[in-house]
Structure formats: structure tokens, C-alpha cells
Coordinates of C-alpha atoms and ligand atoms in Angstrom, one line a residue:
X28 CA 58.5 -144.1 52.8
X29 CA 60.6 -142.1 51.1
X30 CA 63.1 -142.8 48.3
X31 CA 66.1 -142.4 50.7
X32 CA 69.5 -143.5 49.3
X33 CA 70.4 -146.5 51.5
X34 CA 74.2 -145.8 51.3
X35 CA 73.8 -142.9 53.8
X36 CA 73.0 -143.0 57.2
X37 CA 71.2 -140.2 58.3
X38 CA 71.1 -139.0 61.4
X39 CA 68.8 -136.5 63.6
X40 CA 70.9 -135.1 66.9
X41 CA 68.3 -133.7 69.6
X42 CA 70.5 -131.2 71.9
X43 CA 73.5 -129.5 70.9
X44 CA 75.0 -128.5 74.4
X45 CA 78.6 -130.6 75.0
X46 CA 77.8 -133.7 73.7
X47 CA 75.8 -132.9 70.5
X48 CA 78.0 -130.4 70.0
X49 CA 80.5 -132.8 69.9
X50 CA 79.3 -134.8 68.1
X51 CA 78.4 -132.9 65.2
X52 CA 82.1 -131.4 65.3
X53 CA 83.5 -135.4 65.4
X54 CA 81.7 -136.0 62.4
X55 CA 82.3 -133.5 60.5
X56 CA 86.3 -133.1 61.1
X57 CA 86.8 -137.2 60.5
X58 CA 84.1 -137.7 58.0
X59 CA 86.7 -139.3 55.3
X60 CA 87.7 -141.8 58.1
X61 CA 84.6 -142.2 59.4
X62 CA 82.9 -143.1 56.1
X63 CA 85.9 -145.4 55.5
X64 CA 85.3 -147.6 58.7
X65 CA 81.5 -147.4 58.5
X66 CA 81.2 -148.5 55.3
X67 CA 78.8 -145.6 54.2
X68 CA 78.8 -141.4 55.0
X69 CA 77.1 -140.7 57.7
X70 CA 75.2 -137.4 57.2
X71 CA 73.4 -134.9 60.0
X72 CA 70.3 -134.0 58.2
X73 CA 68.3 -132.4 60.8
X74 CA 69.5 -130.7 64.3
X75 CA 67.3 -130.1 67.1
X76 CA 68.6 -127.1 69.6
X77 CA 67.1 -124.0 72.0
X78 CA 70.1 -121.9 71.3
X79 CA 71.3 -122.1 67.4
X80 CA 74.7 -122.5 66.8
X81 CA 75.6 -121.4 63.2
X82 CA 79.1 -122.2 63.3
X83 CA 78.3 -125.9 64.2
X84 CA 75.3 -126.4 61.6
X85 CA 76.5 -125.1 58.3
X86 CA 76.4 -128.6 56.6
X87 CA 72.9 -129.1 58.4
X88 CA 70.0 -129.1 56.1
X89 CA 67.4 -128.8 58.7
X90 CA 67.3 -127.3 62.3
X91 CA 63.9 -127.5 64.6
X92 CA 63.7 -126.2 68.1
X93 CA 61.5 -129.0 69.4
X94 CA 63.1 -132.2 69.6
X95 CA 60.3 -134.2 68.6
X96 CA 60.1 -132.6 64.9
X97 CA 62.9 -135.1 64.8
X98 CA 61.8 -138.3 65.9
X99 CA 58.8 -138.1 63.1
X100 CA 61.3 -136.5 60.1
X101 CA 61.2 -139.6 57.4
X102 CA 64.8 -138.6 56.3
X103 CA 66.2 -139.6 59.7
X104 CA 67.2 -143.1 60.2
X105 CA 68.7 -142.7 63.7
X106 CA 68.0 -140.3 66.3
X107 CA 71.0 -138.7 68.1
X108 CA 69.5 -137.7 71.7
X109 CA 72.4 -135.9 73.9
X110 CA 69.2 -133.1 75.6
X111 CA 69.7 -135.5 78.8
X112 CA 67.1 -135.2 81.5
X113 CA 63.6 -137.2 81.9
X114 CA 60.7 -136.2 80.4
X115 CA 61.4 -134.8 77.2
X116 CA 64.5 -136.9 76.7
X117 CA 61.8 -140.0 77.3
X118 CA 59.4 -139.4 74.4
X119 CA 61.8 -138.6 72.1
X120 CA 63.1 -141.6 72.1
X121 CA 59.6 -143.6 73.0
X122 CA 58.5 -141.7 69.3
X123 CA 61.6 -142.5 67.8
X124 CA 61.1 -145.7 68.3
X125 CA 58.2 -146.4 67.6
X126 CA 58.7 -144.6 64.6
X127 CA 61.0 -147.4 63.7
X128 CA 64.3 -145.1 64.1
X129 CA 67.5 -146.4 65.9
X130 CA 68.6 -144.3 68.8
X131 CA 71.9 -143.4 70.0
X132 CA 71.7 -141.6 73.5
X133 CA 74.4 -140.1 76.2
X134 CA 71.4 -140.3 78.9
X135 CA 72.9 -142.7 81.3
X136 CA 69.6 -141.5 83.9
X137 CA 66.9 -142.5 81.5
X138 CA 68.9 -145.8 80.0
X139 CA 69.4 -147.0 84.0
X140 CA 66.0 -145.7 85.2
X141 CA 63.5 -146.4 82.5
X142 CA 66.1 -148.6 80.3
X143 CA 63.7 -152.1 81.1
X144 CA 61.0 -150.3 79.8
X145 CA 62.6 -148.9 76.9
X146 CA 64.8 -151.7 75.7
X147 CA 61.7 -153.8 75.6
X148 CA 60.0 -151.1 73.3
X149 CA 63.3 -151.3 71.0
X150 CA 63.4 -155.2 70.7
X151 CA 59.5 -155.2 70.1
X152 CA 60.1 -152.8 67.0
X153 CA 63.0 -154.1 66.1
X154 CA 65.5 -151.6 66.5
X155 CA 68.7 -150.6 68.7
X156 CA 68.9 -148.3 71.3
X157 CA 72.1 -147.9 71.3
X158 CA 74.4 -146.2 74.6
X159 CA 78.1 -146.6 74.8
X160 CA 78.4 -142.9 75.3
X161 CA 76.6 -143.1 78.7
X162 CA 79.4 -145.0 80.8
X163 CA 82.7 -144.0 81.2
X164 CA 82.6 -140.9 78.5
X165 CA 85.4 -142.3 75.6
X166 CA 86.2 -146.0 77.4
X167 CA 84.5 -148.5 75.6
X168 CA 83.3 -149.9 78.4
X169 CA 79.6 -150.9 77.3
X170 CA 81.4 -153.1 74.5
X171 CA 84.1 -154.7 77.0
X172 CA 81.6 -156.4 79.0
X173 CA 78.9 -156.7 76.6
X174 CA 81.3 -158.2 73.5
X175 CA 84.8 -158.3 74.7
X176 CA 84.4 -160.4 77.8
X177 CA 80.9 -162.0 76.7
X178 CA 82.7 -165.5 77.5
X179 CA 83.2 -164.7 80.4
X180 CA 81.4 -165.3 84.3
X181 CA 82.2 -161.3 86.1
X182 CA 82.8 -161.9 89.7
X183 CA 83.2 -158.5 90.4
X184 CA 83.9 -154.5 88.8
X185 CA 85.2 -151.7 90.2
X186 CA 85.6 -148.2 88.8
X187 CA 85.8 -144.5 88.8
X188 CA 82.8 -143.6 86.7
X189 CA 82.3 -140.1 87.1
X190 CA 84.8 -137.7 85.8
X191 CA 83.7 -134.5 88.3
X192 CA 84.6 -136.7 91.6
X193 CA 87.3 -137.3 90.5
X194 CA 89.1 -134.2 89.1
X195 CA 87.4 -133.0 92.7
X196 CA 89.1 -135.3 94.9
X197 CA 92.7 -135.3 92.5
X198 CA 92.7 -131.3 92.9
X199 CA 91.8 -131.3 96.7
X200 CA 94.5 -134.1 97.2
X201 CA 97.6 -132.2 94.9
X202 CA 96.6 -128.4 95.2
X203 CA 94.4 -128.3 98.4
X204 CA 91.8 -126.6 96.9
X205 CA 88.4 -126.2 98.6
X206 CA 85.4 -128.0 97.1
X207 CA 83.2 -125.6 96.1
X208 CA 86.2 -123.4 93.9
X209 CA 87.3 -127.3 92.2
X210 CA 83.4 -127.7 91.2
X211 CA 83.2 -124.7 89.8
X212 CA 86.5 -125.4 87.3
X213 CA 84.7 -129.0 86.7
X214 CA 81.5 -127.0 85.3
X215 CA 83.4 -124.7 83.2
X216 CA 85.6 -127.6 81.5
X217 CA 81.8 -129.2 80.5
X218 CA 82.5 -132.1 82.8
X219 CA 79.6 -131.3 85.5
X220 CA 75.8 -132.5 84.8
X221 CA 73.2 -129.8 84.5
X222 CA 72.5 -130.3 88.3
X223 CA 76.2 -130.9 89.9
X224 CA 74.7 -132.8 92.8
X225 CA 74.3 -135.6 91.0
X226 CA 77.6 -135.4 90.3
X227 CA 78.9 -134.9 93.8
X228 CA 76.3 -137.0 95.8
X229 CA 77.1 -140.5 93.5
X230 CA 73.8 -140.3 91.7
X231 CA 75.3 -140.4 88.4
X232 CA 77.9 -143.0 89.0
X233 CA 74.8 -144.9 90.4
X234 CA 73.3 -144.3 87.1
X235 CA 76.5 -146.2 85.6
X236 CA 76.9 -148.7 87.5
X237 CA 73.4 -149.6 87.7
X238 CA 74.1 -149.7 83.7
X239 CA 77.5 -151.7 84.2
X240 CA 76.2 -154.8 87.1
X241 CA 72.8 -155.3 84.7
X242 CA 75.4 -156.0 81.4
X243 CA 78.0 -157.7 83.7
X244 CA 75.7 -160.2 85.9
X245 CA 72.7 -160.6 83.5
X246 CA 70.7 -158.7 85.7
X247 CA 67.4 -156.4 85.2
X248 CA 68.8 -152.7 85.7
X249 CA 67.8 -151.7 89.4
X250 CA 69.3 -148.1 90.3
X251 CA 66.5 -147.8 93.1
X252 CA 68.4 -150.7 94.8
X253 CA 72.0 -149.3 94.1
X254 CA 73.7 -147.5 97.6
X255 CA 75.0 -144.3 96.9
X256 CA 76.9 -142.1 98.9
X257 CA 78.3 -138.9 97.9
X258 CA 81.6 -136.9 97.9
X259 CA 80.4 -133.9 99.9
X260 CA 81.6 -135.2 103.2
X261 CA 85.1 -136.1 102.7
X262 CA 87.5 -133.1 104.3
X263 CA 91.1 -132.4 103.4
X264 CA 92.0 -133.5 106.9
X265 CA 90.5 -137.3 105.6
X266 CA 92.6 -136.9 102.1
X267 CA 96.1 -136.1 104.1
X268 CA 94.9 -138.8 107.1
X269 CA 94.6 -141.5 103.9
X270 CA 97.9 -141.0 102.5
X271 CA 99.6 -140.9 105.5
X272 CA 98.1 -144.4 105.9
X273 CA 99.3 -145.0 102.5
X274 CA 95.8 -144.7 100.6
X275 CA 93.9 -142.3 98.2
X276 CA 90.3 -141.5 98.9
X277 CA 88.7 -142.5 95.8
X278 CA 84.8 -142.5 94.6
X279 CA 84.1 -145.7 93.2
X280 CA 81.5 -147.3 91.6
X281 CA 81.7 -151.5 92.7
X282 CA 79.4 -154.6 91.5
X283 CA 80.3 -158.3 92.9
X284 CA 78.6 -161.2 92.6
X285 CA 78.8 -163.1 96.1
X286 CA 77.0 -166.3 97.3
X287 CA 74.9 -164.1 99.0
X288 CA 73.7 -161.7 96.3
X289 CA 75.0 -159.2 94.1
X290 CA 76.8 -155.7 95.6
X291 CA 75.9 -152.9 94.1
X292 CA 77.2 -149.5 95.8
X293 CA 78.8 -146.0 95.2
X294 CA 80.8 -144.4 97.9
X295 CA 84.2 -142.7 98.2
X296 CA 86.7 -145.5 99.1
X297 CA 90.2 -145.6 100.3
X298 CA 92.2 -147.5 97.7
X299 CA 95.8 -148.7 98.7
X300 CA 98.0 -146.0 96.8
X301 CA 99.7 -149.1 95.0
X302 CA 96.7 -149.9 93.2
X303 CA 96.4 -148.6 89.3
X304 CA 92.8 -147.2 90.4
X305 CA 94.4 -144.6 93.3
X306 CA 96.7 -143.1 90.3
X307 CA 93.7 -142.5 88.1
X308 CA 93.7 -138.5 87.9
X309 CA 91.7 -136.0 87.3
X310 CA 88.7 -136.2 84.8
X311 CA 90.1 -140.0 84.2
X312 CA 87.6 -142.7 85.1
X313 CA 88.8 -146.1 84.8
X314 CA 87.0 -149.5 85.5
X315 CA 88.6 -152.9 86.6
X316 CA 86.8 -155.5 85.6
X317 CA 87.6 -159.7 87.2
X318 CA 86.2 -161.9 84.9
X319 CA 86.6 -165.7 85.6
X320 CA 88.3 -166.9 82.7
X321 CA 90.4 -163.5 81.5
X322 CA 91.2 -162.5 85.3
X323 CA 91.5 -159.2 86.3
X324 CA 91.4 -156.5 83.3
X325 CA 91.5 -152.7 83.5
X326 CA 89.7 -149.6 81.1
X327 CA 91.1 -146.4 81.4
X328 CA 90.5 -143.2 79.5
X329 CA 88.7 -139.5 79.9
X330 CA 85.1 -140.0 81.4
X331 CA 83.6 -136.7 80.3
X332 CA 84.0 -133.7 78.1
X333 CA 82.8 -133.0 74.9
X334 CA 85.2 -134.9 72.5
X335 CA 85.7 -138.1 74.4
X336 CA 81.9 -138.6 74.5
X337 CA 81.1 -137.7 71.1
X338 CA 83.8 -140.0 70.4
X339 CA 81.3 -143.2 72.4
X340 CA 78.3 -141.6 70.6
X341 CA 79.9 -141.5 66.9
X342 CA 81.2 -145.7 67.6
X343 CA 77.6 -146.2 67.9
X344 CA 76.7 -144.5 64.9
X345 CA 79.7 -146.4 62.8
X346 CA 78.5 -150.2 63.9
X347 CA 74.6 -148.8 63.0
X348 CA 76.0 -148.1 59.4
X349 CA 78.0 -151.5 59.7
X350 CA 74.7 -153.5 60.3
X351 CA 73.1 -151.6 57.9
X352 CA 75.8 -152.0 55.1
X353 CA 75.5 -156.1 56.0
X354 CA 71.6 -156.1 55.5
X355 CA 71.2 -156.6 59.1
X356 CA 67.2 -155.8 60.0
X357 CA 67.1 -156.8 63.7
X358 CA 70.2 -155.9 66.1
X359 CA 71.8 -158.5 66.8
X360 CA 73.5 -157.1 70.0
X361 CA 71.2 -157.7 73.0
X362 CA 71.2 -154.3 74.4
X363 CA 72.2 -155.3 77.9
X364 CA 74.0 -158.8 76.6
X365 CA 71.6 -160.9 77.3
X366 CA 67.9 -161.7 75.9
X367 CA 66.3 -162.9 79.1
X368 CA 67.5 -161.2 82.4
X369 CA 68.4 -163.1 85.8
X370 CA 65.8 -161.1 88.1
X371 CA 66.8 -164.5 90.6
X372 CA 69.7 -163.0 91.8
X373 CA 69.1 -160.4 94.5
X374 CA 70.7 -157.2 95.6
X375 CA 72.4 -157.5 98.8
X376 CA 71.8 -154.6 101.5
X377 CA 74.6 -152.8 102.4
X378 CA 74.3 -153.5 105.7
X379 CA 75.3 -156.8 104.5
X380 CA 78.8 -156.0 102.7
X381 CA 82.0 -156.9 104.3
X382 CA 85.0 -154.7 104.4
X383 CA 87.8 -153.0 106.3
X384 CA 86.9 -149.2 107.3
X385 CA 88.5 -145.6 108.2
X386 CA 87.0 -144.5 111.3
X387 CA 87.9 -140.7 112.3
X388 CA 86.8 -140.3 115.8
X389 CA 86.8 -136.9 117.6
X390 CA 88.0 -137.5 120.9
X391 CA 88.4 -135.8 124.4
X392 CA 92.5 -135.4 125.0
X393 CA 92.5 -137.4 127.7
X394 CA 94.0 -140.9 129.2
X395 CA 92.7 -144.0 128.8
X396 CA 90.4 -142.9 125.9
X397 CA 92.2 -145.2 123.4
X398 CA 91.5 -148.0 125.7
X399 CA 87.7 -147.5 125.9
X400 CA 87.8 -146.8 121.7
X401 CA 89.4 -150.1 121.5
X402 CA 87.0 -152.2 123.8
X403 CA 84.3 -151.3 122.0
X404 CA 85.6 -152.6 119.0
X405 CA 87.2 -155.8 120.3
X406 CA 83.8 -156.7 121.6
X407 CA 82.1 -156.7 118.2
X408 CA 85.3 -158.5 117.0
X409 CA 86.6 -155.9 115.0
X410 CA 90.1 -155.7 114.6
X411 CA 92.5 -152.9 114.3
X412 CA 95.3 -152.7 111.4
X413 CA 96.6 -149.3 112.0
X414 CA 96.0 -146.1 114.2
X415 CA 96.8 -142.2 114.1
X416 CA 96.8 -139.8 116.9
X417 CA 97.7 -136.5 116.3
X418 CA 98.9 -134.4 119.2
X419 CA 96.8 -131.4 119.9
X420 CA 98.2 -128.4 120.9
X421 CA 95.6 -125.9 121.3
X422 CA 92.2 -127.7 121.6
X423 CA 91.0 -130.3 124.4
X424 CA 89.6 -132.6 121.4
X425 CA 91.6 -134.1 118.9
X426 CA 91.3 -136.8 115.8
X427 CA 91.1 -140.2 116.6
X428 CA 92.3 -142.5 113.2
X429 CA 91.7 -146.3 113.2
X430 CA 91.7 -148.4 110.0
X431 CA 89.5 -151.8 111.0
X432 CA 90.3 -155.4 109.0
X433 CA 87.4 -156.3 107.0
X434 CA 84.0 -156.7 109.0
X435 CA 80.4 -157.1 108.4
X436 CA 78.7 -153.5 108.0
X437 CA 76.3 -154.1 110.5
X438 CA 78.5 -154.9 112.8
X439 CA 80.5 -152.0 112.4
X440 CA 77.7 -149.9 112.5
X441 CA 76.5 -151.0 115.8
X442 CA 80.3 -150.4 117.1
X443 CA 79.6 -147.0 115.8
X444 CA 76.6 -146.6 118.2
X445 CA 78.0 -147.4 121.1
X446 CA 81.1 -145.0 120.1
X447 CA 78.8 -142.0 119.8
X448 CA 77.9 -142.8 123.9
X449 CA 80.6 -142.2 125.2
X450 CA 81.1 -139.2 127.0
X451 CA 84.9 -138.8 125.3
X452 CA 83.6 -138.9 121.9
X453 CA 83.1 -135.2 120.7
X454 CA 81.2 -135.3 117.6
X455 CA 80.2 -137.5 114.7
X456 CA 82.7 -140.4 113.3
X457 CA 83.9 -140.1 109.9
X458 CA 83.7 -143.7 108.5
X459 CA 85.3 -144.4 105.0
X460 CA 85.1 -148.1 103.6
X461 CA 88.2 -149.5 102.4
X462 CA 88.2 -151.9 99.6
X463 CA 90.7 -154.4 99.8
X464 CA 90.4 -155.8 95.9
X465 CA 91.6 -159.2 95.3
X466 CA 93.0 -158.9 91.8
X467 CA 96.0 -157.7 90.2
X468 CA 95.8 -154.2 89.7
Ligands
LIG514 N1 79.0 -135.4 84.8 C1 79.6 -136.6 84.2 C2 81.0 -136.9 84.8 C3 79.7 -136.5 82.7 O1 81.5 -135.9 85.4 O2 81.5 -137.9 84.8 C4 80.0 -137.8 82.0 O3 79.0 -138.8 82.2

């Protein structure tokens, strides 16, 4: 080993796209403050990037253009990786690890796809693998349910955890913009991931909530067992229909434990416009959280962009120079918040969940068809709380709008069924779930 001076923490960053970027900016423009609250400096020694940016890496001693120079340079103590993606992103922090270094990672895919595997690898060489920056961009959300609400049992969370849905959904709803021109502004502001599907079909606030339910219900992370459904679907005509029903459409991310099993699903969600969570704007991503003790408790803050992740990566980095500073050799944060994970509790299918739904039926302008839509419903006992039915002035279909009281999902889908039979409905139903919450905010 080297004769490093242990009143430094030195740190490797592999990628310097947003985050990195970010990062390395962070550091360098609050170093005094930083080095104040960590308790040491904390020094980039060694950068790791495809496309050199000189401006960024003038205090840098050392730049590579393969990441995994990184994870074997002795004067790195912790490895930065913000490259995102699988394959690459994986061994670089398997070989930093196993080269004994900490690691401090934005990849919210690999920690809730491969994170079991990887967490064990961490614990078994005694070092942190560290990820704050991979929910909820600068919300410390990794640290309120892993430290803040520790004491307490979570019954349920709710949240807007991706920061391109939303700014997607806020701009259609104020400017009525069309989809594909408010994506395009998302990617340009450095919100978007690489692929923007992932994004836009709920795969990477899957990723985060897979993250979130494992810390908040002791749980083994499971994203293959998280539902997810995307963005892509919901019109303007849906946005307007909502808020004339008093409601935002909203994509969240929700986890509740039941007696049954434990919910785990992503899909857009119409969310009373009383509710703090309809009024989250924007990039914003916020996450409610209803612990038993503490009640109902609510995160807000910018989910993406460069300087409110770097901000997440750079808290990491402070409490590694913080354990280091005490002489602490093994982490003593569990990584998920728990050293032995419940796999007893099971995932319930989403057939399974029970809530009220938005149905948009296209219908035949014709009498009696609200009778029939109605029948059909009644016989499943599902219950009607409000209805819209817009005159049509110049086509022989027209929208349908029913909002149901809460029902079991495969009930309703088997309502749905016999809706697309009859001969008045036109086309496919629109069906939005509606989350009722039953805490304060
Ligand atoms: N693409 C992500 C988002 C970045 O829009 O929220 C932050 O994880």
C-alpha cells in the first residue's frame, strides 16, 4: 500500500457526462465548506471520461479513458461511478470493490437490478456502496427512510420519482404542448436518461422504487416484480378530462404494505388536485412517506439535473470522510437498513390492488348507451362517483368519462371486457387508477 496521507479522501469519478460533471464542479466550488463538514479535503485524483473536458479537470492529477484504470489506482480510496448503464458500470464497481475501495454510484438500474448481488460483495469486503444520488436527484430520500424514520413500521410511500414525467405531464397540462416537443426540452436541460423510454415508459421510476419499498419494508430489491406503466398513453384530452373532475394526472411511484402483500407499481395516477403531490411541478419529484409512529411525512426537491445530483453524490462522499475521520473500518449503515432482508413478505399482483379508476370510453352517440355502460358496471359492483359526457357536434362517437369508487383490479378489468363487446363502444377504454391516499397531504 502506499504511503497515502489519511487526512485526504481521495476520490476516482468514472464518467463525466451530467453527473460527474457535476460533481467535480460541487467539489471544487464548495471545497472550503466541504472540507469543514467532512472533517478532511476531499481531493479528485484521477478522472475517468471518453470526451476530455479540460475546463472541468484542471485540479485533476490524472485522467484515463477506461474506467477501470480507476478501480485498480492505489491512490483512490473511493470510486465515483456516474457512466450509468450495465455492463461496464458493473465491473467497475465489482473491481472496485474487491479492490477494497468504497463506491459512490448515481446508477439507480444496476443498484435495483444487481444491488443483492452487489451489496453482498460490499459487506463481504467490508466496504460501502454508497447511493443517495440514485433516488429522487437532491432529496435525501435514501437517508429519510434508511436513518431518519429507521424507528419507524412504513405502511405505505408514494412519490414522483422521475423528474422527465413530470416536467412532461406539468408542460402538457399548463402550455399544451405535445409530447414529443416537451421530451425533447427534458433532454436538453440533462434531465432525460441516455435512452428516454425509460424515462417515459416508468422503467426508471421502477428502478426507484424498487430501491425505496426494499429500504422501507425490509425487503430483498425485486424490480422484475415491480408493475410499470408508462406515460406515453395519456392524451391532453385525459389531462383537461382530470381537472375538470378536479384531479392532475400524475406518474407515481407507490409501495404499501397490506395484509395481503406488499404493492409495488408505477403508473400515471389521478391525484385529487388538493393533495401537495398534484402541485409538484415540473422537474420536482417529491415522495410521501406514512410511517406508523411519525404519520404521514413529505420530501420534496429537484429530482434530476446536474447540480442537484451531484449535490446526493458529494453527501455521500462527506459521511465517507466522516467514518473515516472517526476510525470507522466497516460501515456501519446497512446499505438497504437492514442486515437480514424479509424475502417472507410477497409482492402482490396487480391484479390484486384496490382502487377507484378513470375510465374514458368511446361511445356511439346514441340513447340508452349510458344505461348499458352502467349495467355492466353495477353487475361487477362497481360503483360510479362522477360522469362526463361531452356533446358531439360533428362525429357520431363521442367520450364517455366515469370515475369508479375503489374496486378490486380484476374486477374492473373483467368489467372492461365486457365493455369492449358492446356494439356502442368504439374503440379501446382509457383506464387511469386513482389513488385515494389516506394521509394528510
Ligand atoms: N432521468 C431521470 C429523471 C434522472 O428524469 O428523473 C434522475 O434520476
Amino acid at each position: 500500500m502506499s504511503e497515502k496521507n489519511k487526512e485526504i479522501l481521495t476520490v476516482g469519478i468514472c464518467g463525466l457526462g451530467t453527473v460527474g460533471g457535476g460533481t467535480l464542479s460541487l467539489l471544487e466550488q464548495n471545497a472550503a465548506l466541504i472540507t469543514v463538514r467532512a472533517g478532511c479535503p476531499i481531493r479528485v485524483a484521477h478522472v475517468a471520461t471518453r470526451t476530455p473536458k479540460p475546463h472541468l479537470c484542471g485540479q485533476v492529477a490524472q485522467t484515463s479513458l477506461d474506467p477501470l484504470a480507476i478501480t485498480a489506482d492505489p491512490e483512490v480510496d473511493v470510486v465515483v461511478e456516474t457512466m450509468g448503464g450495465f455492463d461496464v458500470a458493473f465491473e467497475v464497481i465489482k473491481r472496485s470493490i474487491s479492490n477494497g475501495k468504497h463506491v459512490v454510484t448515481a446508477n439507480k438500474a444496476l443498484i435495483a437490478e444487481r444491488g443483492n448481488e452487489l451489496f453482498a460483495l460490499a459487506s463481504a469486503n467490508e466496504v460501502t456502496l454508497a447511493f443517495e444520488s440514485a433516488v429522487g436527484g437532491g432529496i435525501p430520500i435514501i437517508k429519510a427512510l434508511r436513518e431518519g424514520l429507521a424507528a419507524n413500521d412504513i405502511e405505505w410511500l408514494a412519490g414522483i420519482i422521475n423528474g422527465t414525467g413530470n416536467f412532461i405531464l406539468s408542460e402538457m397540462s399548463a402550455k399544451q404542448s405535445g409530447f414529443s416537443e416537451v421530451l425533447q426540452q427534458a433532454q436538453e436541460l440533462g434531465y432525460a436518461e441516455a435512452d428516454p423510454t425509460f424515462d417515459v415508459e416508468g422503467i426508471d421510476a421502477a428502478h426507484k422504487l424498487t430501491i425505496m419499498s426494499a429500504i422501507a419494508f425490509g425487503i430483498p430489491l425485486q424490480f422484475e416484480r415491480t408493475y410499470t406503466e408508462g406515460i406515453s398513453g395519456i392524451s391532453p384530452a385525459d389531462i383537461s378530462f382530470a381537472e375538470e373532475l378536479g384531479y392532475r394526472i400524475k406518474h407515481l411511484g407507490i409501495a404499501r404494505k397490506t395484509a395481503r402483500g406488499v404493492e409495488m407499481r408505477v403508473h400515471p395516477t389521478l391525484v385529487s388536485n388538493s393533495r401537495l403531490l398534484a402541485n409538484v411541478n415540473g422537474v420536482g419529484n417529491a415522495v410521501m412517506v406514512q410511517g406508523n409512529f411519525v404519520g404521514s411525512t413529505l420530501y420534496s426537491g429537484p429530482g434530476a439535473g446536474a447540480e442537484a445530483t451531484a449535490s446526493a453524490v458529494v453527501a455521500d462522499l462527506i459521511d465517507l470522510a466522516r467514518d473515516r475521520m472517526a476510525g470507522v473500518t466497516n460501515p456501519v449503515r446497512p446499505a438497504l437498513g437492514t442486515t437480514q432482508a424479509d424475502s417472507s413478505l410477497d409482492v402482490l399482483p396487480i391484479e390484486q390492488i384496490e382502487v377507484g379508476y378513470y375510465l374514458k370510453i368511446p361511445v356511439l352517440d346514441k340513447l340508452g348507451v349510458m344505461a348499458k355502460l352502467s349495467a355492466v358496471l353495477q353487475e361487477r359492483g362497481i360503483s360510479i362517483e362522477a360522469i362526463i359526457q361531452k356533446e358531439s357536434e360533428n362525429s357520431e362517437t363521442l367520450p364517455v368519462v366515469i370515475l369508479t369508487r375503489v374496486v378490486r383490479e380484476y374486477e374492473l378489468n373483467a368489467a372492461l371486457d365486457e365493455l369492449a363487446g358492446l356494439d356502442e363502444v368504439t374503440g379501446p377504454v382509457t383506464r387511469i387508477r386513482i389513488e385515494p391516499f389516506d394521509g394528510e397531504a
